[in-house]
Short mmCIF file of C-alpha atoms and ligand atoms in Angstrom, two decimals:
data_model
loop_
_atom_site.label_atom_id
_atom_site.label_comp_id
_atom_site.label_asym_id
_atom_site.label_seq_id
_atom_site.Cartn_x
_atom_site.Cartn_y
_atom_site.Cartn_z
CA THR A 1 103.75 74.13 124.25
CA ILE A 2 101.07 72.13 121.58
CA GLY A 3 99.29 74.80 120.50
CA ALA A 4 102.29 76.86 119.66
CA THR A 5 103.55 79.02 116.56
CA LEU A 6 106.90 78.62 116.49
CA GLU A 7 109.15 81.05 114.24
CA ILE A 8 112.13 78.96 112.12
CA GLN A 9 115.10 80.09 110.49
CA LEU A 10 117.94 79.11 108.99
CA VAL A 11 121.26 81.17 109.37
CA PRO A 12 124.40 80.77 108.12
CA PHE A 13 127.40 79.37 111.08
CA GLY A 14 130.91 78.66 110.38
CA ILE A 15 132.30 77.35 107.00
CA ASN A 16 129.32 75.46 105.22
CA GLN A 17 127.13 74.74 108.15
CA LYS A 18 123.58 76.37 109.15
CA LEU A 19 122.27 76.93 112.44
CA LEU A 20 118.67 76.18 113.09
CA ILE A 21 116.96 78.90 115.27
CA SER A 22 113.33 78.27 116.51
CA ARG A 23 111.70 80.79 118.28
CA ASP A 24 107.93 79.87 120.54
CA VAL A 25 106.03 83.73 118.83
CA SER A 26 102.76 82.39 120.55
CA HIS A 27 103.32 85.53 122.99
CA MET A 28 103.50 87.92 120.83
CA GLU A 29 100.92 86.56 118.88
CA LYS A 30 98.94 86.71 121.68
CA LEU A 31 99.66 90.14 122.57
CA GLU A 32 99.13 91.52 118.83
CA THR A 33 94.93 89.89 119.39
CA MET A 34 94.91 91.76 122.46
CA ARG A 35 96.13 94.84 120.65
CA ARG A 36 93.10 94.34 117.56
CA ASP A 37 90.98 93.47 120.25
CA PHE A 38 91.49 96.53 122.34
CA ILE A 39 91.16 98.98 119.36
CA ALA A 40 88.24 97.34 118.45
CA ASN A 41 86.40 97.61 121.28
CA VAL A 42 87.11 101.17 122.34
CA SER A 43 86.30 102.69 118.29
CA HIS A 44 83.44 100.58 119.67
CA GLU A 45 82.91 102.45 122.78
CA LEU A 46 83.44 105.65 121.19
CA ARG A 47 81.16 105.66 118.16
CA THR A 48 77.34 106.11 120.69
CA PRO A 49 78.72 108.90 122.76
CA LEU A 50 80.21 111.00 120.18
CA THR A 51 77.22 109.95 117.75
CA VAL A 52 74.94 111.79 120.87
CA VAL A 53 77.17 114.60 120.81
CA GLY A 54 77.16 115.44 117.56
CA GLY A 55 73.27 114.90 116.80
CA PHE A 56 72.82 117.57 119.62
CA LEU A 57 75.34 119.84 118.66
CA GLU A 58 73.35 119.90 115.30
CA THR A 59 70.16 120.13 116.57
CA LEU A 60 71.21 123.19 118.69
CA MET A 61 72.38 124.55 115.00
CA ASP A 62 69.69 124.20 113.80
CA MET A 63 67.23 125.31 116.25
CA GLU A 64 66.60 129.20 116.16
CA GLY A 65 67.78 130.96 118.59
CA ALA A 66 69.06 128.04 120.94
CA VAL A 67 72.95 129.19 119.25
CA PRO A 68 73.35 132.76 119.73
CA GLU A 69 75.56 134.77 116.76
CA SER A 70 78.47 135.97 118.89
CA THR A 71 79.42 131.65 119.82
CA ARG A 72 78.31 130.39 116.47
CA ALA A 73 81.67 130.09 115.46
CA TYR A 74 83.05 128.30 118.75
CA PHE A 75 79.64 125.46 117.66
CA GLY A 76 80.93 125.15 114.42
CA MET A 77 84.73 124.31 115.61
CA MET A 78 83.15 121.74 117.92
CA GLN A 79 81.04 120.16 114.81
CA GLU A 80 84.01 119.79 113.09
CA GLN A 81 86.07 118.31 115.37
CA THR A 82 83.02 116.05 116.18
CA GLY A 83 83.24 115.14 112.52
CA ARG A 84 86.60 114.25 112.86
CA MET A 85 86.60 111.93 115.61
CA ARG A 86 83.62 110.24 113.78
CA ARG A 87 85.79 109.78 110.83
CA LEU A 88 88.70 108.83 113.08
CA ILE A 89 86.67 106.21 114.82
CA GLU A 90 84.85 104.97 111.38
CA ASP A 91 88.80 104.09 110.22
CA LEU A 92 89.52 102.29 113.40
CA LEU A 93 86.94 100.19 112.79
CA THR A 94 87.30 99.56 109.45
CA LEU A 95 91.28 98.98 109.64
CA SER A 96 90.49 96.28 112.53
CA GLN A 97 87.73 94.31 110.39
CA LEU A 98 90.70 94.05 107.81
CA GLU A 99 93.10 93.49 110.25
CA ASN A 100 90.77 90.72 112.46
CA SER A 101 89.63 88.65 108.98
CA PRO A 102 92.56 88.48 106.18
CA GLU A 103 89.87 87.08 103.59
CA ALA A 104 88.07 89.51 101.13
CA PRO A 105 84.33 89.59 101.70
CA GLN A 106 81.90 88.01 99.28
CA GLU A 107 83.42 88.85 95.56
CA THR A 108 81.34 90.22 92.71
CA GLU A 109 82.30 90.97 89.10
CA ILE A 110 83.16 94.59 89.21
CA ASP A 111 82.44 96.84 85.86
CA LEU A 112 85.47 98.61 85.83
CA GLY A 113 84.31 101.25 83.36
CA THR A 114 81.56 101.75 86.07
CA LEU A 115 83.51 101.61 88.46
CA LEU A 116 86.16 104.49 87.07
CA ASN A 117 83.73 106.32 86.01
CA MET A 118 82.30 106.95 89.81
CA LEU A 119 85.73 107.25 90.80
CA LEU A 120 85.88 110.55 88.52
CA HIS A 121 83.18 111.27 89.78
CA GLU A 122 83.42 111.70 93.61
CA GLY A 123 87.10 113.28 92.91
CA VAL A 124 85.30 116.05 90.67
CA SER A 125 82.79 116.40 93.77
CA LEU A 126 85.56 116.52 96.19
CA SER A 127 88.00 118.79 94.50
CA GLN A 128 85.13 121.41 93.58
CA GLY A 129 86.16 123.01 91.05
CA LYS A 130 89.40 123.54 92.19
CA HIS A 131 91.94 120.87 90.17
CA GLU A 132 91.19 119.53 86.26
CA ILE A 133 90.43 115.68 86.80
CA THR A 134 90.99 113.27 84.09
CA LEU A 135 89.89 109.80 83.03
CA GLU A 136 91.22 107.72 80.33
CA PRO A 137 88.64 105.86 78.84
CA VAL A 138 88.73 102.76 79.81
CA GLU A 139 88.19 99.13 77.21
CA PRO A 140 84.61 98.53 77.37
CA GLY A 141 83.80 94.77 78.71
CA LEU A 142 86.22 94.43 81.85
CA PHE A 143 85.34 93.22 85.01
CA ILE A 144 87.43 92.76 88.10
CA LYS A 145 86.78 89.71 90.49
CA GLY A 146 86.60 91.26 94.12
CA ALA A 147 84.67 92.77 97.28
CA THR A 148 83.16 95.54 95.65
CA GLU A 149 82.40 97.88 98.59
CA GLU A 150 86.74 97.78 99.55
CA LEU A 151 88.03 98.15 95.86
CA HIS A 152 85.66 101.08 95.85
CA SER A 153 86.65 102.62 98.76
CA ALA A 154 90.60 101.43 98.27
CA LEU A 155 90.70 103.82 94.89
CA GLY A 156 89.06 105.97 95.85
CA ASN A 157 91.27 106.98 99.03
CA LEU A 158 93.65 107.08 96.27
CA VAL A 159 91.79 109.93 94.64
CA SER A 160 90.99 111.69 97.41
CA ASN A 161 94.73 111.81 99.02
CA ALA A 162 95.26 113.31 95.04
CA VAL A 163 92.75 116.02 95.88
CA ARG A 164 93.55 116.93 99.08
CA TYR A 165 97.48 117.02 98.49
CA THR A 166 97.26 118.60 95.15
CA PRO A 167 96.86 122.59 95.31
CA GLN A 168 94.37 124.59 93.30
CA GLY A 169 95.15 124.13 89.58
CA GLY A 170 96.59 121.55 90.05
CA LYS A 171 95.70 118.16 87.55
CA ILE A 172 94.93 114.80 88.32
CA ASN A 173 94.66 111.68 85.95
CA LEU A 174 93.12 108.37 86.57
CA LYS A 175 93.81 106.00 84.40
CA LEU A 176 93.14 101.91 84.34
CA PHE A 177 96.04 99.57 81.89
CA LEU A 178 97.16 95.74 81.79
CA ARG A 179 100.90 95.66 82.44
CA GLY A 180 102.84 92.22 82.45
CA ASN A 181 100.41 90.25 84.44
CA ASP A 182 99.15 92.76 86.55
CA ILE A 183 96.20 95.14 86.50
CA VAL A 184 97.04 99.24 87.49
CA PHE A 185 94.44 101.44 88.28
CA SER A 186 96.95 104.65 88.81
CA VAL A 187 96.50 108.43 90.00
CA ARG A 188 98.63 111.15 89.02
CA ASP A 189 98.47 114.53 90.71
CA THR A 190 100.87 117.53 89.53
CA GLY A 191 100.58 118.08 93.16
CA ILE A 192 102.37 118.37 96.36
CA GLY A 193 104.16 115.58 96.06
CA ILE A 194 106.78 112.99 98.77
CA GLU A 195 110.33 113.08 99.65
CA GLN A 196 111.77 110.07 99.43
CA GLN A 197 112.65 109.05 102.59
CA HIS A 198 108.88 109.13 104.12
CA ILE A 199 107.80 107.02 100.98
CA ASP A 200 108.17 103.47 102.09
CA ARG A 201 106.63 104.04 105.71
CA LEU A 202 103.28 105.52 104.43
CA THR A 203 101.08 102.66 104.85
CA GLU A 204 101.66 102.75 108.21
CA ARG A 205 99.16 103.78 110.69
CA PHE A 206 99.12 107.16 111.54
CA TYR A 207 102.10 108.14 109.50
CA ARG A 208 102.10 111.66 108.04
CA VAL A 209 104.94 113.68 106.44
CA ASP A 210 103.65 116.69 107.46
CA ARG A 211 100.65 116.21 110.51
CA SER A 212 99.08 119.56 110.63
CA ARG A 213 98.65 119.58 106.72
CA SER A 214 97.00 116.22 106.57
CA ARG A 215 95.08 117.49 109.82
CA GLU A 216 93.64 120.32 107.60
CA THR A 217 92.86 118.66 104.58
CA GLY A 218 90.85 116.27 106.97
CA GLY A 219 92.80 113.37 107.57
CA THR A 220 93.27 111.00 109.72
CA GLY A 221 96.44 109.43 108.98
CA LEU A 222 94.86 105.68 108.21
CA GLY A 223 93.69 105.55 104.41
CA LEU A 224 96.70 104.31 102.64
CA SER A 225 96.99 101.69 105.58
CA ILE A 226 93.36 100.63 104.78
CA VAL A 227 94.27 101.02 101.13
CA LYS A 228 97.24 98.41 101.82
CA HIS A 229 95.31 96.21 103.77
CA ILE A 230 92.30 95.89 100.77
CA LEU A 231 94.93 95.36 98.25
CA THR A 232 96.54 92.47 99.57
CA ARG A 233 93.22 90.87 100.42
CA HIS A 234 93.00 90.69 96.82
CA GLN A 235 96.53 89.68 96.35
CA GLY A 236 97.62 93.17 95.27
CA ARG A 237 99.81 96.19 96.26
CA LEU A 238 100.03 99.49 96.35
CA GLU A 239 103.15 101.30 94.29
CA ILE A 240 104.10 104.88 94.99
CA GLU A 241 106.23 107.25 93.03
CA SER A 242 106.80 111.05 93.82
CA GLU A 243 109.11 113.52 93.79
CA ALA A 244 108.80 116.30 96.45
CA GLY A 245 107.25 119.47 95.19
CA LYS A 246 106.64 117.68 91.47
CA GLY A 247 104.03 115.54 92.37
CA SER A 248 103.12 111.65 92.46
CA ILE A 249 101.82 108.71 91.12
CA PHE A 250 99.80 106.01 93.70
CA SER A 251 99.16 102.66 91.70
CA ALA A 252 97.37 99.94 92.74
CA VAL A 253 98.27 96.55 91.33
CA LEU A 254 96.21 93.97 91.00
CA PRO A 255 96.60 90.56 89.30
CA GLN A 256 95.07 89.83 86.19
CA ALA A 257 93.91 86.43 87.17
CA ARG A 258 91.24 88.37 88.59
CA LEU A 259 90.23 90.10 85.04
CA ILE A 260 87.89 89.28 83.42
CA ARG A 261 86.75 90.24 79.85
CA LYS A 262 82.90 90.13 78.62
CA THR A 263 81.20 90.87 75.08
CA PRO A 264 78.15 93.84 74.89
CA GLN A 265 75.66 91.04 75.39
CA GLU A 266 77.68 89.40 78.55
CA ALA A 267 77.81 92.72 80.38
CA GLN A 268 74.35 93.39 79.43
CA ALA A 269 73.00 90.09 80.58
CA SER A 270 75.39 90.61 84.11
CA ALA A 271 74.16 94.19 84.49
P1 LIG B 1 95.98 111.50 106.08
O1 LIG B 1 94.72 111.07 106.73
O2 LIG B 1 97.03 111.87 106.73
O3 LIG B 1 96.14 111.52 104.54
P2 LIG B 1 97.01 108.73 104.54
O4 LIG B 1 97.29 107.67 104.88
O5 LIG B 1 95.87 108.65 103.42
O6 LIG B 1 96.42 109.47 105.55
O7 LIG B 1 98.25 109.58 103.76
C1 LIG B 1 99.65 109.54 104.34
C2 LIG B 1 100.01 110.54 104.21
O8 LIG B 1 100.59 110.40 103.11
C3 LIG B 1 99.72 112.29 104.05
O9 LIG B 1 99.68 112.28 105.33
C4 LIG B 1 100.39 112.56 102.92
O10 LIG B 1 101.41 113.14 104.36
C5 LIG B 1 100.97 111.83 102.19
N1 LIG B 1 99.98 111.45 101.08
C6 LIG B 1 99.13 110.75 100.68
N2 LIG B 1 98.63 111.06 99.04
C7 LIG B 1 99.36 111.71 98.82
C8 LIG B 1 99.53 112.65 97.28
N3 LIG B 1 98.61 112.62 96.66
N4 LIG B 1 100.58 113.44 97.55
C9 LIG B 1 101.00 113.79 98.72
N5 LIG B 1 101.40 112.91 99.59
C10 LIG B 1 100.65 112.37 100.00
#
């Protein structure tokens, strides 16, 4: 068929022979596109009614006498659940946008020192004093070429996971370093950790080690899947090391080809 997508495979066959197998995968690709479009459309359609419900709930809670004390707790729960649904829909939309456009959007030069300080502050504010969060000093003048919002959201996700999966009193350390041809941003925590058999599956959509815990901490199960997509769009990857009961290290690894070193004068000029 003209325009068909063929998947070609060479498999060993007999002695010193190979068999060429070609399969038409256009049907599978079409189904995949339909699946993506469907998710994007459903999420989009659900967004408006949910915003309306959430908005009215908020109005009622704020309106004097509208919600009797005896039912206030139920209204609170409804608000919490609409919030959860909204986060889920936002994450689904983000994921489908990422899947539908494999290229990263407009790239800028991001000051790594500023970005990491922002991540530290976001982590501290999320932790509400329950953890000791530290950031290793970042060499000044380091910039990275990338999509600012995407990279901020991917790295922020790793920080928020560390906070959410580390019990009170635990430690979280953020660090940026160069290794071989890579730039590595690592988030180390002394949290609950993950058993080995789960590690390879964590970036799958909705994969969670412990469903109830993830729900309790406000998770949608889509975070790491979004992180993986964003890093891949930047020719990077996610590395995970973990030990159950001890803690984890989640590292966003990006190619050093994206790194820019600036003198203080150059940095000032681009600020
Ligand atoms: P969720 O919204 O459930 O947190 P994610 O995609 O962000 O979804 O993460 C997938 C799963 O990976 C989580 O449900 C959790 O089981 C595990 N996980 C992620 N980060 C950590 C961490 N820092 N420590 C322990 N487990 C983690």
